[in-house]
């Protein structure tokens, strides 16, 4: 009887383990369909391009060595943990179906440009808000409250 319980528990454990591996594999499939590896490298190259422009005295081989240190699979492993937290296996099935569809493929193809333009638009929006706020402060429409008066207890 004891042996039967141990075997049952073992089989249940294996079932749970295979379910978890199945979900992990689905997440990795989503990551593959989304071309996360390519996006990671494109993002790294864009960042390095920015730094190259601002630190032109650094030799090219330093940037090349840095790029060699970037491993998209590490980013994917981080994403697996995140996706596992927020998506069910059923959700992942739907994501896989979506990313395999024509509109899903179009989304993947256009995502780098959309992200870049969105970031630029957000930065512009932030600058405009900041400029308006500074102007209103200069015009005296917004003033900082006076500092608190020290109390007798201090």
Short mmCIF file of N, CA and C in Angstrom, two decimals:
data_model
loop_
_atom_site.label_atom_id
_atom_site.label_comp_id
_atom_site.label_asym_id
_atom_site.label_seq_id
_atom_site.Cartn_x
_atom_site.Cartn_y
_atom_site.Cartn_z
N UNK A 1 0.82 -1.19 0.00
CA UNK A 1 0.00 0.00 0.00
C UNK A 1 0.87 1.26 0.00
N UNK A 2 1.90 1.26 0.84
CA UNK A 2 2.80 2.39 0.93
C UNK A 2 3.51 2.62 -0.41
N UNK A 3 3.88 1.51 -1.02
CA UNK A 3 4.56 1.56 -2.31
C UNK A 3 3.66 2.19 -3.37
N UNK A 4 2.39 1.87 -3.34
CA UNK A 4 1.43 2.40 -4.30
C UNK A 4 1.28 3.92 -4.12
N UNK A 5 1.29 4.41 -2.88
CA UNK A 5 1.19 5.84 -2.61
C UNK A 5 2.43 6.57 -3.12
N UNK A 6 3.59 5.98 -2.91
CA UNK A 6 4.84 6.58 -3.37
C UNK A 6 4.83 6.68 -4.89
N UNK A 7 4.38 5.60 -5.55
CA UNK A 7 4.33 5.61 -7.01
C UNK A 7 3.33 6.65 -7.49
N UNK A 8 2.19 6.76 -6.84
CA UNK A 8 1.18 7.75 -7.22
C UNK A 8 1.73 9.16 -7.07
N UNK A 9 2.36 9.44 -5.96
CA UNK A 9 2.95 10.76 -5.73
C UNK A 9 4.03 11.03 -6.78
N UNK A 10 4.84 10.05 -7.08
CA UNK A 10 5.90 10.20 -8.08
C UNK A 10 5.30 10.51 -9.45
N UNK A 11 4.25 9.80 -9.84
CA UNK A 11 3.60 10.02 -11.13
C UNK A 11 2.99 11.42 -11.17
N UNK A 12 2.35 11.84 -10.10
CA UNK A 12 1.79 13.19 -10.04
C UNK A 12 2.89 14.24 -10.16
N UNK A 13 3.99 14.03 -9.48
CA UNK A 13 5.12 14.95 -9.54
C UNK A 13 5.64 15.05 -10.98
N UNK A 14 5.78 13.91 -11.64
CA UNK A 14 6.25 13.91 -13.03
C UNK A 14 5.26 14.65 -13.93
N UNK A 15 3.96 14.46 -13.66
CA UNK A 15 2.94 15.16 -14.44
C UNK A 15 3.04 16.66 -14.28
N UNK A 16 3.23 17.10 -13.05
CA UNK A 16 3.38 18.54 -12.78
C UNK A 16 4.65 19.06 -13.44
N UNK A 17 5.73 18.32 -13.32
CA UNK A 17 7.00 18.72 -13.91
C UNK A 17 6.88 18.83 -15.42
N UNK A 18 6.24 17.86 -16.07
CA UNK A 18 6.11 17.91 -17.52
C UNK A 18 5.20 19.05 -17.93
N UNK A 19 4.17 19.37 -17.11
CA UNK A 19 3.30 20.50 -17.40
C UNK A 19 4.12 21.80 -17.37
N UNK A 20 4.95 21.95 -16.35
CA UNK A 20 5.78 23.16 -16.23
C UNK A 20 6.75 23.26 -17.39
N UNK A 21 7.34 22.16 -17.77
CA UNK A 21 8.26 22.19 -18.90
C UNK A 21 7.51 22.53 -20.18
N UNK A 22 6.30 22.02 -20.31
CA UNK A 22 5.49 22.30 -21.48
C UNK A 22 5.21 23.80 -21.57
N UNK A 23 4.85 24.41 -20.46
CA UNK A 23 4.57 25.83 -20.44
C UNK A 23 5.83 26.62 -20.76
N UNK A 24 6.95 26.21 -20.18
CA UNK A 24 8.22 26.88 -20.46
C UNK A 24 8.56 26.80 -21.94
N UNK A 25 8.34 25.65 -22.53
CA UNK A 25 8.62 25.49 -23.95
C UNK A 25 7.70 26.37 -24.80
N UNK A 26 6.45 26.52 -24.37
CA UNK A 26 5.53 27.39 -25.09
C UNK A 26 5.99 28.85 -25.00
N UNK A 27 6.45 29.24 -23.83
CA UNK A 27 6.95 30.60 -23.66
C UNK A 27 8.15 30.81 -24.58
N UNK A 28 9.03 29.84 -24.63
CA UNK A 28 10.20 29.96 -25.51
C UNK A 28 9.77 30.01 -26.98
N UNK A 29 8.69 29.29 -27.32
CA UNK A 29 8.19 29.36 -28.69
C UNK A 29 7.68 30.77 -28.99
N UNK A 30 6.94 31.35 -28.04
CA UNK A 30 6.48 32.73 -28.21
C UNK A 30 7.68 33.65 -28.41
N UNK A 31 8.70 33.49 -27.58
CA UNK A 31 9.90 34.32 -27.69
C UNK A 31 10.55 34.15 -29.06
N UNK A 32 10.57 32.91 -29.56
CA UNK A 32 11.13 32.65 -30.88
C UNK A 32 10.31 33.32 -31.98
N UNK A 33 8.99 33.20 -31.88
CA UNK A 33 8.11 33.83 -32.87
C UNK A 33 8.25 35.34 -32.85
N UNK A 34 8.45 35.90 -31.65
CA UNK A 34 8.60 37.35 -31.51
C UNK A 34 10.00 37.82 -31.89
N UNK A 35 10.87 36.87 -32.17
CA UNK A 35 12.27 37.15 -32.54
C UNK A 35 12.97 37.99 -31.48
N UNK A 36 12.77 37.60 -30.22
CA UNK A 36 13.35 38.32 -29.10
C UNK A 36 14.88 38.36 -29.20
N UNK A 37 15.47 37.29 -29.71
CA UNK A 37 16.93 37.27 -29.85
C UNK A 37 17.40 38.40 -30.77
N UNK A 38 16.72 38.57 -31.91
CA UNK A 38 17.09 39.65 -32.84
C UNK A 38 16.81 41.02 -32.24
N UNK A 39 15.66 41.16 -31.58
CA UNK A 39 15.31 42.44 -30.96
C UNK A 39 16.32 42.83 -29.89
N UNK A 40 16.76 41.84 -29.12
CA UNK A 40 17.75 42.10 -28.07
C UNK A 40 19.03 42.64 -28.69
N UNK A 41 19.49 42.01 -29.75
CA UNK A 41 20.73 42.45 -30.39
C UNK A 41 20.54 43.82 -31.07
N UNK A 42 19.40 44.04 -31.70
CA UNK A 42 19.15 45.34 -32.33
C UNK A 42 19.15 46.45 -31.29
N UNK A 43 18.53 46.19 -30.16
CA UNK A 43 18.49 47.17 -29.08
C UNK A 43 19.89 47.46 -28.57
N UNK A 44 20.67 46.40 -28.37
CA UNK A 44 22.05 46.57 -27.89
C UNK A 44 22.87 47.37 -28.90
N UNK A 45 22.71 47.08 -30.17
CA UNK A 45 23.45 47.81 -31.20
C UNK A 45 23.04 49.28 -31.25
N UNK A 46 21.75 49.55 -31.05
CA UNK A 46 21.29 50.94 -31.02
C UNK A 46 21.88 51.67 -29.82
N UNK A 47 21.89 51.00 -28.67
CA UNK A 47 22.46 51.62 -27.47
C UNK A 47 23.94 51.90 -27.67
N UNK A 48 24.65 50.94 -28.23
CA UNK A 48 26.08 51.13 -28.47
C UNK A 48 26.29 52.26 -29.46
N UNK A 49 25.44 52.35 -30.48
CA UNK A 49 25.54 53.46 -31.44
C UNK A 49 25.41 54.80 -30.74
N UNK A 50 24.48 54.88 -29.81
CA UNK A 50 24.30 56.11 -29.04
C UNK A 50 25.58 56.43 -28.26
N UNK A 51 26.12 55.43 -27.57
CA UNK A 51 27.32 55.66 -26.77
C UNK A 51 28.53 55.95 -27.64
N UNK A 52 28.61 55.33 -28.81
CA UNK A 52 29.72 55.61 -29.74
C UNK A 52 29.72 57.09 -30.11
N UNK A 53 28.53 57.62 -30.38
CA UNK A 53 28.43 59.03 -30.77
C UNK A 53 28.84 59.95 -29.63
N UNK A 54 28.56 59.55 -28.39
CA UNK A 54 28.87 60.41 -27.25
C UNK A 54 30.25 60.17 -26.65
N UNK A 55 30.84 59.03 -26.96
CA UNK A 55 32.17 58.70 -26.45
C UNK A 55 33.04 58.24 -27.61
N UNK A 56 33.29 59.16 -28.53
CA UNK A 56 34.01 58.82 -29.76
C UNK A 56 35.47 58.47 -29.53
N UNK A 57 36.00 58.74 -28.35
CA UNK A 57 37.39 58.43 -28.07
C UNK A 57 37.61 56.95 -27.71
N UNK A 58 36.53 56.22 -27.51
CA UNK A 58 36.66 54.80 -27.15
C UNK A 58 36.86 53.99 -28.43
N UNK A 59 37.88 53.14 -28.46
CA UNK A 59 38.18 52.37 -29.68
C UNK A 59 37.04 51.41 -30.07
N UNK A 60 36.92 51.17 -31.36
CA UNK A 60 35.87 50.31 -31.92
C UNK A 60 35.91 48.90 -31.34
N UNK A 61 37.09 48.37 -31.06
CA UNK A 61 37.17 47.00 -30.55
C UNK A 61 36.53 46.87 -29.17
N UNK A 62 36.48 47.94 -28.39
CA UNK A 62 35.81 47.91 -27.10
C UNK A 62 34.31 47.67 -27.31
N UNK A 63 33.74 48.37 -28.28
CA UNK A 63 32.31 48.20 -28.57
C UNK A 63 32.04 46.80 -29.10
N UNK A 64 32.92 46.31 -29.96
CA UNK A 64 32.75 44.96 -30.51
C UNK A 64 32.83 43.91 -29.40
N UNK A 65 33.78 44.09 -28.48
CA UNK A 65 33.91 43.15 -27.36
C UNK A 65 32.66 43.18 -26.48
N UNK A 66 32.13 44.38 -26.28
CA UNK A 66 30.92 44.51 -25.47
C UNK A 66 29.76 43.77 -26.12
N UNK A 67 29.62 43.92 -27.44
CA UNK A 67 28.55 43.22 -28.16
C UNK A 67 28.66 41.70 -28.02
N UNK A 68 29.89 41.21 -27.98
CA UNK A 68 30.10 39.77 -27.84
C UNK A 68 29.64 39.25 -26.48
N UNK A 69 29.57 40.15 -25.50
CA UNK A 69 29.15 39.76 -24.15
C UNK A 69 27.63 39.67 -24.00
N UNK A 70 26.91 40.13 -25.00
CA UNK A 70 25.45 40.13 -24.93
C UNK A 70 24.94 38.80 -25.46
N UNK A 71 24.19 38.11 -24.62
CA UNK A 71 23.67 36.80 -24.97
C UNK A 71 22.14 36.85 -24.88
N UNK A 72 21.45 36.91 -26.03
CA UNK A 72 19.99 37.01 -26.00
C UNK A 72 19.31 35.90 -25.21
N UNK A 73 19.92 34.73 -25.16
CA UNK A 73 19.28 33.62 -24.42
C UNK A 73 19.14 33.95 -22.93
N UNK A 74 20.01 34.78 -22.39
CA UNK A 74 19.86 35.21 -20.99
C UNK A 74 18.63 36.10 -20.84
N UNK A 75 18.41 36.95 -21.81
CA UNK A 75 17.22 37.81 -21.78
C UNK A 75 15.97 36.95 -21.91
N UNK A 76 16.02 35.96 -22.78
CA UNK A 76 14.89 35.07 -22.96
C UNK A 76 14.58 34.33 -21.67
N UNK A 77 15.60 33.88 -20.96
CA UNK A 77 15.37 33.19 -19.68
C UNK A 77 14.67 34.11 -18.69
N UNK A 78 15.02 35.38 -18.70
CA UNK A 78 14.34 36.36 -17.83
C UNK A 78 12.88 36.49 -18.25
N UNK A 79 12.65 36.56 -19.55
CA UNK A 79 11.28 36.68 -20.05
C UNK A 79 10.45 35.46 -19.72
N UNK A 80 11.08 34.27 -19.73
CA UNK A 80 10.34 33.05 -19.40
C UNK A 80 9.73 33.18 -18.01
N UNK A 81 10.51 33.67 -17.06
CA UNK A 81 10.00 33.84 -15.69
C UNK A 81 8.86 34.86 -15.64
N UNK A 82 9.01 35.93 -16.39
CA UNK A 82 7.99 36.97 -16.40
C UNK A 82 6.70 36.47 -17.07
N UNK A 83 6.84 35.87 -18.23
CA UNK A 83 5.66 35.37 -18.94
C UNK A 83 4.97 34.27 -18.15
N UNK A 84 5.75 33.45 -17.48
CA UNK A 84 5.17 32.37 -16.67
C UNK A 84 4.29 32.95 -15.57
N UNK A 85 4.68 34.10 -15.07
CA UNK A 85 3.96 34.76 -13.98
C UNK A 85 2.62 35.34 -14.46
N UNK A 86 2.57 35.84 -15.68
CA UNK A 86 1.41 36.59 -16.15
C UNK A 86 0.52 35.86 -17.15
N UNK A 87 1.01 34.79 -17.76
CA UNK A 87 0.24 34.11 -18.79
C UNK A 87 -0.03 32.66 -18.41
N UNK A 88 -1.25 32.23 -18.71
CA UNK A 88 -1.59 30.82 -18.53
C UNK A 88 -1.14 30.07 -19.77
N UNK A 89 -1.18 28.77 -19.68
CA UNK A 89 -0.81 27.96 -20.84
C UNK A 89 -1.78 28.23 -21.99
N UNK A 90 -3.04 28.44 -21.67
CA UNK A 90 -4.04 28.76 -22.70
C UNK A 90 -3.72 30.11 -23.36
N UNK A 91 -3.31 31.09 -22.54
CA UNK A 91 -2.91 32.39 -23.08
C UNK A 91 -1.75 32.23 -24.06
N UNK A 92 -0.81 31.39 -23.68
CA UNK A 92 0.37 31.17 -24.53
C UNK A 92 -0.04 30.53 -25.85
N UNK A 93 -0.98 29.60 -25.79
CA UNK A 93 -1.48 28.98 -27.02
C UNK A 93 -2.05 30.04 -27.96
N UNK A 94 -2.79 31.00 -27.37
CA UNK A 94 -3.38 32.07 -28.18
C UNK A 94 -2.30 33.01 -28.73
N UNK A 95 -1.29 33.29 -27.92
CA UNK A 95 -0.19 34.13 -28.40
C UNK A 95 0.54 33.45 -29.56
N UNK A 96 0.77 32.16 -29.43
CA UNK A 96 1.43 31.41 -30.51
C UNK A 96 0.60 31.49 -31.78
N UNK A 97 -0.71 31.29 -31.65
CA UNK A 97 -1.60 31.37 -32.82
C UNK A 97 -1.52 32.77 -33.43
N UNK A 98 -1.57 33.79 -32.56
CA UNK A 98 -1.51 35.17 -33.06
C UNK A 98 -0.20 35.44 -33.79
N UNK A 99 0.93 35.12 -33.17
CA UNK A 99 2.22 35.45 -33.77
C UNK A 99 2.50 34.63 -35.03
N UNK A 100 1.79 33.54 -35.22
CA UNK A 100 1.93 32.77 -36.46
C UNK A 100 1.02 33.31 -37.56
N UNK A 101 0.04 34.16 -37.19
CA UNK A 101 -0.90 34.71 -38.17
C UNK A 101 -0.23 35.83 -38.97
N UNK A 102 -0.83 36.20 -40.11
CA UNK A 102 -0.26 37.31 -40.89
C UNK A 102 -0.15 38.62 -40.10
N UNK A 103 -1.18 38.98 -39.32
CA UNK A 103 -1.10 40.22 -38.56
C UNK A 103 -0.08 40.10 -37.43
N UNK A 104 0.07 38.91 -36.88
CA UNK A 104 1.11 38.69 -35.86
C UNK A 104 2.49 38.85 -36.45
N UNK A 105 2.71 38.30 -37.65
CA UNK A 105 4.00 38.45 -38.31
C UNK A 105 4.27 39.92 -38.66
N UNK A 106 3.20 40.63 -39.07
CA UNK A 106 3.35 42.05 -39.36
C UNK A 106 3.72 42.82 -38.10
N UNK A 107 3.09 42.45 -36.98
CA UNK A 107 3.39 43.09 -35.70
C UNK A 107 4.86 42.90 -35.35
N UNK A 108 5.34 41.68 -35.50
CA UNK A 108 6.75 41.38 -35.20
C UNK A 108 7.67 42.19 -36.11
N UNK A 109 7.35 42.22 -37.38
CA UNK A 109 8.19 42.93 -38.35
C UNK A 109 8.25 44.42 -38.04
N UNK A 110 7.12 45.00 -37.64
CA UNK A 110 7.05 46.44 -37.42
C UNK A 110 7.41 46.87 -36.00
N UNK A 111 7.52 45.92 -35.07
CA UNK A 111 7.72 46.27 -33.66
C UNK A 111 8.96 47.13 -33.42
N UNK A 112 10.12 46.85 -34.00
CA UNK A 112 11.27 47.73 -33.71
C UNK A 112 11.01 49.18 -34.11
N UNK A 113 10.42 49.40 -35.28
CA UNK A 113 10.15 50.77 -35.72
C UNK A 113 9.08 51.42 -34.84
N UNK A 114 8.06 50.65 -34.48
CA UNK A 114 6.99 51.18 -33.63
C UNK A 114 7.56 51.58 -32.27
N UNK A 115 8.39 50.72 -31.68
CA UNK A 115 8.99 51.03 -30.38
C UNK A 115 9.87 52.27 -30.47
N UNK A 116 10.68 52.36 -31.52
CA UNK A 116 11.59 53.50 -31.69
C UNK A 116 10.78 54.78 -31.82
N UNK A 117 9.78 54.77 -32.71
CA UNK A 117 8.97 55.97 -32.91
C UNK A 117 8.17 56.32 -31.66
N UNK A 118 7.69 55.31 -30.95
CA UNK A 118 6.94 55.56 -29.71
C UNK A 118 7.82 56.20 -28.66
N UNK A 119 9.06 55.72 -28.55
CA UNK A 119 9.99 56.31 -27.58
C UNK A 119 10.30 57.75 -27.96
N UNK A 120 10.50 58.02 -29.24
CA UNK A 120 10.78 59.39 -29.69
C UNK A 120 9.58 60.29 -29.41
N UNK A 121 8.37 59.79 -29.69
CA UNK A 121 7.16 60.58 -29.44
C UNK A 121 7.00 60.85 -27.95
N UNK A 122 7.28 59.85 -27.12
CA UNK A 122 7.19 60.02 -25.67
C UNK A 122 8.20 61.04 -25.16
N UNK A 123 9.41 60.99 -25.71
CA UNK A 123 10.44 61.96 -25.30
C UNK A 123 10.03 63.37 -25.71
N UNK A 124 9.50 63.52 -26.92
CA UNK A 124 9.03 64.84 -27.38
C UNK A 124 7.89 65.35 -26.50
N UNK A 125 6.96 64.47 -26.18
CA UNK A 125 5.83 64.83 -25.32
C UNK A 125 6.34 65.30 -23.96
N UNK A 126 7.30 64.58 -23.41
CA UNK A 126 7.88 64.96 -22.12
C UNK A 126 8.57 66.30 -22.17
N UNK A 127 9.31 66.56 -23.26
CA UNK A 127 9.98 67.86 -23.41
C UNK A 127 8.96 69.00 -23.46
N UNK A 128 7.88 68.78 -24.24
CA UNK A 128 6.86 69.81 -24.36
C UNK A 128 6.20 70.11 -23.02
N UNK A 129 5.88 69.09 -22.26
CA UNK A 129 5.27 69.28 -20.94
C UNK A 129 6.24 70.03 -20.03
N UNK A 130 7.49 69.62 -20.04
CA UNK A 130 8.50 70.27 -19.22
C UNK A 130 8.68 71.73 -19.57
N UNK A 131 8.70 72.04 -20.87
CA UNK A 131 8.85 73.43 -21.30
C UNK A 131 7.64 74.27 -20.86
N UNK A 132 6.43 73.72 -21.00
CA UNK A 132 5.23 74.46 -20.58
C UNK A 132 5.25 74.70 -19.07
N UNK A 133 5.64 73.69 -18.32
CA UNK A 133 5.69 73.83 -16.87
C UNK A 133 6.71 74.89 -16.47
N UNK A 134 7.89 74.85 -17.08
CA UNK A 134 8.91 75.87 -16.77
C UNK A 134 8.43 77.26 -17.12
N UNK A 135 7.76 77.39 -18.26
CA UNK A 135 7.25 78.71 -18.66
C UNK A 135 6.22 79.22 -17.66
N UNK A 136 5.33 78.36 -17.21
CA UNK A 136 4.32 78.78 -16.24
C UNK A 136 4.97 79.16 -14.91
N UNK A 137 6.04 78.46 -14.56
CA UNK A 137 6.75 78.82 -13.33
C UNK A 137 7.41 80.19 -13.49
N UNK A 138 7.99 80.44 -14.67
CA UNK A 138 8.62 81.74 -14.92
C UNK A 138 7.60 82.86 -14.92
N UNK A 139 6.39 82.56 -15.44
CA UNK A 139 5.33 83.56 -15.50
C UNK A 139 4.68 83.78 -14.13
N UNK A 140 5.07 83.02 -13.14
CA UNK A 140 4.53 83.17 -11.81
C UNK A 140 3.22 82.45 -11.57
N UNK A 141 2.80 81.62 -12.52
CA UNK A 141 1.54 80.90 -12.36
C UNK A 141 1.67 79.77 -11.35
N UNK A 142 2.84 79.21 -11.27
CA UNK A 142 3.09 78.14 -10.29
C UNK A 142 4.25 78.59 -9.42
N UNK A 143 4.06 78.52 -8.15
CA UNK A 143 5.14 78.87 -7.24
C UNK A 143 5.29 77.77 -6.22
N UNK A 144 6.51 77.59 -5.83
CA UNK A 144 6.77 76.61 -4.77
C UNK A 144 6.23 77.16 -3.46
N UNK A 145 5.67 76.31 -2.63
CA UNK A 145 5.24 76.81 -1.31
C UNK A 145 6.48 77.21 -0.50
N UNK A 146 6.32 78.14 0.42
CA UNK A 146 7.47 78.54 1.24
C UNK A 146 7.92 77.35 2.10
N UNK A 147 9.19 77.33 2.45
CA UNK A 147 9.66 76.23 3.29
C UNK A 147 8.96 76.28 4.64
N UNK A 148 8.77 75.14 5.28
CA UNK A 148 8.08 75.14 6.59
C UNK A 148 8.89 75.92 7.61
N UNK A 149 8.15 76.56 8.47
CA UNK A 149 8.79 77.33 9.53
C UNK A 149 9.30 76.35 10.61
N UNK A 150 10.46 76.62 11.17
CA UNK A 150 10.93 75.74 12.23
C UNK A 150 10.01 75.85 13.45
N UNK A 151 9.78 74.74 14.06
CA UNK A 151 8.91 74.76 15.24
C UNK A 151 9.78 74.97 16.49
N UNK A 152 9.11 75.29 17.57
CA UNK A 152 9.80 75.50 18.85
C UNK A 152 10.43 74.20 19.34
N UNK A 153 9.90 73.08 18.86
CA UNK A 153 10.39 71.79 19.34
C UNK A 153 11.73 71.43 18.71
N UNK A 154 12.09 72.07 17.62
CA UNK A 154 13.36 71.74 16.93
C UNK A 154 14.54 72.25 17.63
#
